[in-house]
Short mmCIF file of C-alpha atoms and ligand atoms in Angstrom, two decimals:
data_model
loop_
_atom_site.label_atom_id
_atom_site.label_comp_id
_atom_site.label_asym_id
_atom_site.label_seq_id
_atom_site.Cartn_x
_atom_site.Cartn_y
_atom_site.Cartn_z
CA MET A 828 -27.60 -18.41 -11.02
CA SER A 829 -27.98 -15.89 -13.65
CA THR A 830 -25.22 -15.77 -16.38
CA ALA A 831 -23.21 -12.65 -17.09
CA GLN A 832 -24.11 -9.79 -19.33
CA LEU A 833 -22.31 -9.94 -22.79
CA ILE A 834 -20.14 -7.02 -23.57
CA ASP A 835 -20.53 -6.71 -27.33
CA GLY A 836 -17.78 -5.49 -29.09
CA LYS A 837 -18.92 -5.67 -32.33
CA ALA A 838 -21.67 -3.50 -31.58
CA ILE A 839 -19.35 -0.93 -29.64
CA SER A 840 -16.91 -0.95 -32.55
CA ALA A 841 -19.45 -0.35 -35.16
CA GLN A 842 -20.18 2.91 -33.02
CA ILE A 843 -16.58 3.87 -33.02
CA HIS A 844 -16.14 2.95 -36.71
CA SER A 845 -19.31 5.20 -37.27
CA GLU A 846 -17.66 8.44 -35.33
CA THR A 847 -14.36 7.68 -37.30
CA LYS A 848 -16.21 7.70 -40.60
CA ALA A 849 -17.84 11.15 -39.70
CA ARG A 850 -14.34 12.39 -38.94
CA THR A 851 -13.16 11.00 -42.27
CA ASP A 852 -15.91 12.54 -44.19
CA ALA A 853 -15.08 15.70 -42.54
CA LEU A 854 -11.28 15.57 -43.78
CA CYS A 855 -12.28 14.39 -47.17
CA ALA A 856 -14.74 17.55 -47.51
CA LYS A 857 -11.43 19.66 -46.99
CA GLY A 858 -9.70 17.33 -49.94
CA ILE A 859 -7.75 15.48 -47.18
CA VAL A 860 -7.74 11.57 -47.60
CA PRO A 861 -6.43 9.75 -44.32
CA GLY A 862 -4.03 7.07 -45.74
CA ILE A 863 -2.43 4.16 -43.87
CA THR A 864 0.12 1.59 -45.02
CA PHE A 865 0.32 -1.87 -43.89
CA VAL A 866 3.63 -3.59 -43.99
CA ARG A 867 3.69 -7.37 -43.81
CA VAL A 868 6.98 -9.45 -43.81
CA GLY A 869 6.16 -13.20 -44.96
CA GLU A 870 3.23 -15.22 -45.00
CA ASP A 871 2.18 -16.09 -41.39
CA PRO A 872 -1.45 -17.05 -41.90
CA ALA A 873 -2.85 -14.95 -38.85
CA SER A 874 -0.79 -12.02 -39.92
CA ARG A 875 -2.35 -12.24 -43.19
CA ALA A 876 -5.92 -12.50 -41.96
CA TYR A 877 -5.57 -9.77 -39.69
CA VAL A 878 -3.91 -7.33 -42.32
CA ARG A 879 -6.43 -7.97 -44.73
CA MET A 880 -9.23 -7.23 -42.24
CA LYS A 881 -7.85 -4.09 -41.04
CA GLY A 882 -7.30 -2.96 -44.81
CA ALA A 883 -10.75 -4.09 -45.76
CA LYS A 884 -12.28 -1.82 -42.93
CA ALA A 885 -9.93 1.03 -43.74
CA GLU A 886 -11.50 1.43 -47.14
CA GLU A 887 -14.64 0.93 -46.00
CA LEU A 888 -14.61 3.94 -44.00
CA GLY A 889 -13.04 6.16 -46.66
CA ILE A 890 -9.40 5.57 -45.31
CA ARG A 891 -6.88 4.92 -48.02
CA SER A 892 -4.78 1.69 -47.53
CA GLU A 893 -2.13 0.10 -49.17
CA THR A 894 -0.38 -3.03 -48.02
CA VAL A 895 3.34 -3.90 -48.66
CA VAL A 896 4.02 -7.40 -48.68
CA LEU A 897 7.68 -8.52 -48.11
CA ASP A 898 9.54 -11.64 -48.67
CA GLU A 899 10.11 -13.92 -45.25
CA LYS A 900 14.00 -13.44 -45.68
CA THR A 901 13.88 -9.65 -46.06
CA PRO A 902 16.89 -8.03 -44.26
CA GLN A 903 16.01 -5.55 -41.59
CA ALA A 904 17.80 -2.75 -43.81
CA GLU A 905 15.21 -3.24 -46.48
CA LEU A 906 12.58 -2.90 -44.15
CA MET A 907 14.35 0.16 -42.67
CA THR A 908 14.53 1.95 -46.18
CA LEU A 909 11.03 0.99 -46.72
CA ILE A 910 9.67 2.62 -43.63
CA ASP A 911 12.00 5.76 -44.24
CA LYS A 912 10.43 6.03 -47.54
CA LEU A 913 6.74 5.73 -45.86
CA ASN A 914 7.98 8.43 -43.17
CA ARG A 915 8.66 10.75 -45.71
CA ASP A 916 5.63 10.24 -47.87
CA PRO A 917 2.89 12.75 -47.21
CA LYS A 918 0.18 10.94 -48.30
CA VAL A 919 0.90 8.12 -45.60
CA HIS A 920 -0.61 9.35 -42.50
CA GLY A 921 -0.03 5.96 -40.56
CA ILE A 922 2.22 3.17 -40.87
CA LEU A 923 1.71 -0.52 -39.36
CA VAL A 924 4.02 -3.33 -39.26
CA GLN A 925 2.52 -6.44 -38.56
CA ALA A 926 4.13 -8.25 -35.57
CA PRO A 927 5.41 -10.88 -35.38
CA LEU A 928 8.34 -10.39 -37.64
CA PRO A 929 10.84 -12.85 -38.94
CA LYS A 930 13.90 -13.58 -36.55
CA GLN A 931 16.46 -11.56 -38.37
CA ILE A 932 14.51 -8.48 -37.77
CA ARG A 933 14.72 -6.83 -34.34
CA GLU A 934 11.25 -5.63 -33.89
CA GLU A 935 12.00 -2.93 -31.28
CA GLU A 936 14.31 -1.12 -34.02
CA ILE A 937 11.55 -0.97 -36.45
CA PHE A 938 9.10 0.12 -34.14
CA SER A 939 11.20 2.93 -32.87
CA ALA A 940 12.23 3.86 -36.49
CA ILE A 941 8.73 4.68 -37.48
CA ASP A 942 7.89 8.49 -37.29
CA TYR A 943 6.18 8.67 -33.82
CA ARG A 944 3.59 11.09 -35.64
CA LYS A 945 2.62 8.18 -37.62
CA ASP A 946 2.64 5.34 -35.31
CA VAL A 947 -1.00 4.37 -35.21
CA ASP A 948 0.23 1.16 -33.35
CA GLY A 949 1.22 3.21 -30.40
CA PHE A 950 4.38 1.47 -30.37
CA HIS A 951 7.20 3.81 -30.67
CA PRO A 952 9.09 4.58 -27.46
CA VAL A 953 7.77 8.45 -27.48
CA ASN A 954 4.39 7.06 -27.58
CA VAL A 955 4.96 4.34 -24.91
CA GLY A 956 6.88 6.65 -22.80
CA LYS A 957 4.23 9.29 -22.82
CA LEU A 958 1.41 7.02 -21.97
CA LEU A 959 3.45 5.81 -19.17
CA LEU A 960 4.04 9.54 -17.96
CA GLY A 961 0.44 10.46 -18.64
CA GLN A 962 1.11 12.85 -21.30
CA ASN A 963 -1.62 12.16 -23.62
CA PRO A 964 0.36 10.46 -26.33
CA LEU A 965 -0.90 10.94 -29.90
CA PHE A 966 -1.61 7.14 -30.19
CA LYS A 967 -2.02 4.50 -27.33
CA PRO A 968 -1.83 0.63 -28.64
CA CYS A 969 -4.65 -0.59 -30.18
CA THR A 970 -5.78 -3.75 -28.28
CA PRO A 971 -5.60 -2.08 -24.57
CA ALA A 972 -7.21 1.18 -26.00
CA GLY A 973 -9.74 -1.03 -27.13
CA VAL A 974 -10.65 -2.70 -23.78
CA HIS A 975 -10.37 0.54 -22.14
CA GLU A 976 -13.29 1.84 -24.53
CA LEU A 977 -15.28 -1.51 -23.98
CA LEU A 978 -15.12 -0.55 -20.14
CA ILE A 979 -15.95 2.87 -20.52
CA ARG A 980 -18.74 2.46 -23.16
CA THR A 981 -20.15 -0.16 -20.71
CA ASN A 982 -20.03 1.97 -17.84
CA VAL A 983 -17.79 -0.26 -15.80
CA PRO A 984 -16.57 1.69 -12.53
CA ILE A 985 -12.81 1.77 -13.17
CA SER A 986 -11.80 4.40 -10.41
CA GLY A 987 -10.61 2.36 -7.27
CA ALA A 988 -11.33 -0.96 -8.79
CA GLU A 989 -9.16 -3.80 -8.16
CA VAL A 990 -7.75 -4.86 -11.96
CA VAL A 991 -5.77 -7.78 -12.47
CA ILE A 992 -4.15 -8.33 -15.88
CA LEU A 993 -2.44 -11.40 -16.67
CA GLY A 994 0.23 -11.24 -19.30
CA ARG A 995 2.96 -8.52 -19.52
CA GLY A 996 3.50 -8.00 -22.92
CA ASN A 997 4.25 -4.78 -24.72
CA ILE A 998 1.22 -5.18 -26.87
CA VAL A 999 -1.17 -5.44 -24.39
CA GLY A 1000 -0.54 -6.34 -20.71
CA LYS A 1001 1.93 -3.45 -20.10
CA PRO A 1002 0.18 -0.43 -21.67
CA MET A 1003 -2.91 -1.93 -20.43
CA ALA A 1004 -1.78 -1.15 -16.91
CA ALA A 1005 -0.28 2.05 -17.76
CA ILE A 1006 -3.71 3.29 -19.21
CA LEU A 1007 -5.59 2.00 -16.10
CA LEU A 1008 -3.56 3.28 -13.35
CA GLN A 1009 -3.49 6.80 -14.40
CA LYS A 1010 -4.50 9.62 -12.30
CA GLU A 1011 -7.27 10.30 -14.67
CA LYS A 1012 -10.90 10.14 -15.75
CA HIS A 1013 -12.05 6.74 -16.43
CA ALA A 1014 -8.90 5.32 -14.73
CA ASP A 1015 -7.28 5.34 -11.17
CA ALA A 1016 -7.76 1.77 -10.67
CA THR A 1017 -5.41 -0.31 -8.64
CA VAL A 1018 -3.47 -2.71 -11.02
CA THR A 1019 -2.06 -5.97 -10.46
CA LEU A 1020 0.23 -7.29 -13.36
CA LEU A 1021 0.48 -10.76 -13.20
CA HIS A 1022 3.17 -12.93 -15.47
CA SER A 1023 4.47 -16.46 -16.09
CA ARG A 1024 6.85 -16.22 -12.73
CA SER A 1025 4.09 -14.86 -10.69
CA LYS A 1026 2.90 -16.78 -7.44
CA ASN A 1027 -0.48 -17.62 -6.32
CA ILE A 1028 -2.37 -16.59 -9.68
CA PRO A 1029 -5.64 -17.74 -8.85
CA THR A 1030 -5.80 -15.96 -5.29
CA HIS A 1031 -4.76 -12.62 -7.25
CA CYS A 1032 -7.62 -13.37 -9.76
CA ARG A 1033 -10.25 -13.68 -7.19
CA ARG A 1034 -9.33 -10.27 -5.87
CA ALA A 1035 -10.31 -8.55 -9.22
CA ASP A 1036 -13.43 -6.63 -9.94
CA ILE A 1037 -12.09 -6.41 -13.52
CA LEU A 1038 -9.91 -9.29 -14.90
CA ILE A 1039 -7.94 -9.03 -18.01
CA ALA A 1040 -6.58 -12.14 -19.67
CA ALA A 1041 -3.78 -11.45 -22.05
CA MET A 1042 -1.21 -14.34 -21.66
CA GLY A 1043 -2.11 -16.45 -24.63
CA GLN A 1044 -3.16 -19.72 -22.80
CA ALA A 1045 -6.33 -21.32 -24.02
CA HIS A 1046 -9.00 -21.29 -21.29
CA PHE A 1047 -6.62 -20.64 -18.70
CA VAL A 1048 -9.11 -18.45 -16.61
CA LYS A 1049 -11.46 -20.84 -14.87
CA ALA A 1050 -14.66 -20.22 -13.09
CA ASP A 1051 -13.10 -20.74 -9.64
CA MET A 1052 -10.61 -17.96 -10.17
CA VAL A 1053 -13.48 -15.58 -10.57
CA LYS A 1054 -14.87 -13.30 -8.09
CA PRO A 1055 -18.72 -13.42 -8.71
CA GLY A 1056 -20.06 -10.59 -10.40
CA ALA A 1057 -16.42 -9.53 -11.67
CA VAL A 1058 -15.98 -7.94 -15.13
CA VAL A 1059 -13.97 -10.28 -17.27
CA ILE A 1060 -12.24 -9.24 -20.52
CA ASP A 1061 -10.70 -12.09 -22.81
CA VAL A 1062 -8.19 -10.76 -25.13
CA GLY A 1063 -6.44 -14.35 -25.95
CA VAL A 1064 -6.55 -15.63 -29.60
CA ASN A 1065 -5.53 -19.44 -29.29
CA ARG A 1066 -5.39 -22.05 -31.73
CA ILE A 1067 -6.27 -25.38 -30.17
CA ASP A 1068 -6.91 -28.64 -32.26
CA ASP A 1069 -10.55 -29.40 -33.31
CA PRO A 1070 -11.03 -32.83 -35.61
CA GLN A 1071 -14.44 -31.20 -36.47
CA ALA A 1072 -13.39 -28.13 -37.90
CA LYS A 1073 -12.65 -27.78 -41.77
CA ASN A 1074 -8.73 -26.77 -41.28
CA GLY A 1075 -8.39 -28.94 -37.99
CA TYR A 1076 -8.43 -25.96 -35.78
CA ARG A 1077 -10.25 -23.50 -33.98
CA LEU A 1078 -9.66 -20.17 -31.89
CA VAL A 1079 -10.33 -19.87 -28.36
CA GLY A 1080 -9.59 -16.96 -25.66
CA ASP A 1081 -7.67 -17.31 -22.39
CA VAL A 1082 -11.00 -17.76 -20.68
CA ASP A 1083 -13.04 -20.73 -20.13
CA PHE A 1084 -16.13 -18.67 -21.49
CA GLU A 1085 -18.58 -21.12 -20.85
CA ALA A 1086 -17.68 -21.85 -17.14
CA VAL A 1087 -16.76 -18.41 -16.40
CA ARG A 1088 -19.97 -16.62 -17.72
CA GLN A 1089 -21.95 -18.38 -14.70
CA VAL A 1090 -19.91 -16.63 -12.34
CA ALA A 1091 -18.81 -13.12 -13.96
CA GLY A 1092 -21.31 -10.06 -13.95
CA ALA A 1093 -19.97 -9.39 -17.49
CA ILE A 1094 -17.89 -10.92 -19.97
CA THR A 1095 -16.35 -10.33 -23.56
CA PRO A 1096 -17.26 -13.03 -25.83
CA ASN A 1097 -14.34 -14.59 -27.89
CA PRO A 1098 -14.71 -13.76 -31.04
CA GLY A 1099 -16.74 -10.77 -31.08
CA GLY A 1100 -15.42 -8.91 -27.94
CA VAL A 1101 -11.90 -7.29 -27.90
CA GLY A 1102 -10.84 -8.38 -31.55
CA PRO A 1103 -13.15 -5.76 -33.51
CA MET A 1104 -12.29 -3.03 -30.85
CA THR A 1105 -8.57 -3.35 -32.00
CA ILE A 1106 -9.47 -2.56 -35.60
CA ALA A 1107 -11.87 0.51 -34.51
CA MET A 1108 -8.86 1.95 -32.36
CA LEU A 1109 -6.48 1.63 -35.13
CA LEU A 1110 -8.68 3.42 -37.57
CA SER A 1111 -9.38 5.99 -35.04
CA ASN A 1112 -5.76 6.27 -34.45
CA THR A 1113 -5.30 6.82 -38.20
CA VAL A 1114 -7.59 9.66 -38.41
CA ARG A 1115 -6.13 11.15 -35.58
CA ALA A 1116 -2.74 11.11 -37.00
CA THR A 1117 -4.15 12.47 -40.27
CA GLU A 1118 -6.01 15.47 -38.22
CA ALA A 1119 -2.80 16.03 -36.32
CA ALA A 1120 -0.41 16.21 -39.50
CA GLU A 1121 -2.80 18.19 -41.40
CA LYS A 1122 -3.38 20.56 -38.56
CA VAL A 1123 -7.38 19.88 -38.52
CA ALA A 1124 -9.54 19.68 -35.34
N1 LIG B 2032 0.25 -8.38 -33.82
C1 LIG B 2032 -0.55 -8.44 -33.00
N2 LIG B 2032 -1.10 -7.26 -32.43
C2 LIG B 2032 -0.49 -6.22 -33.19
C3 LIG B 2032 -0.66 -5.00 -33.08
O1 LIG B 2032 -1.90 -4.53 -32.43
N3 LIG B 2032 -0.09 -4.38 -34.14
C4 LIG B 2032 0.80 -4.70 -34.87
N4 LIG B 2032 1.62 -4.10 -35.83
N5 LIG B 2032 0.96 -6.27 -34.75
C5 LIG B 2032 0.27 -6.81 -33.98
#
């Protein structure tokens, strides 16, 4: 049996980065430098790594980036004051508060406090609402927008396709469904959203032309849950113990890649699939925020 085509997130993200760089250069030629501020609260190792990677890529593209690190015990009011200051700073076009946040901070209040015109994460209720209503929000959440770009740029037929999404989180599952069910070009899918209380999960998955795994369980999707020829997108990032590894663990996706690639028609590697796309969409959103704020393009 032939193995699945690999959907190369690194190559596709590199394409998007070069488009973003061209837009950044055009802004810089007008004396406008796009700027993003990252806010990290505490020292969660995964958040540290993500923010570092996002900041480094921003700088590489000519986007000014700044990272504010706050103590794990920071009260919500202090974070709100910082957001208010960033909202009013004209050099800051995009604001990203890295989730998860410590338990004394109510995440949804933070995301709502960010000026929706600087909400490059696409988490503000105005942007989420517009996405659901099909009203072309300024920003779509980066990970599902990145998955959408992967599908579009690998010419996966979406209109009328059976899409099954595993996971109903606000960062991936829910906005992913909203993107793919719109009455729009590159959408118009029949979307099924599965979650921890869903029954008959394998049966639903086997109907999928496009199966998107975003529920955060290592190797949950097995070969017998995949229709032969289906497109499989693995959003998961899970730590599993690995005594051979330097730090005692390794990162794996929600898909049992080696087995599923024997059945699927196309599949994202993990790492190297969805991950790089999230950063690409974030920086594209940052340039979009700048173009909109400066009334360019
Ligand atoms: N944590 C995991 N994914 C994301 C994301 O896309 N944005 C933010 N701000 N935090 C996250």
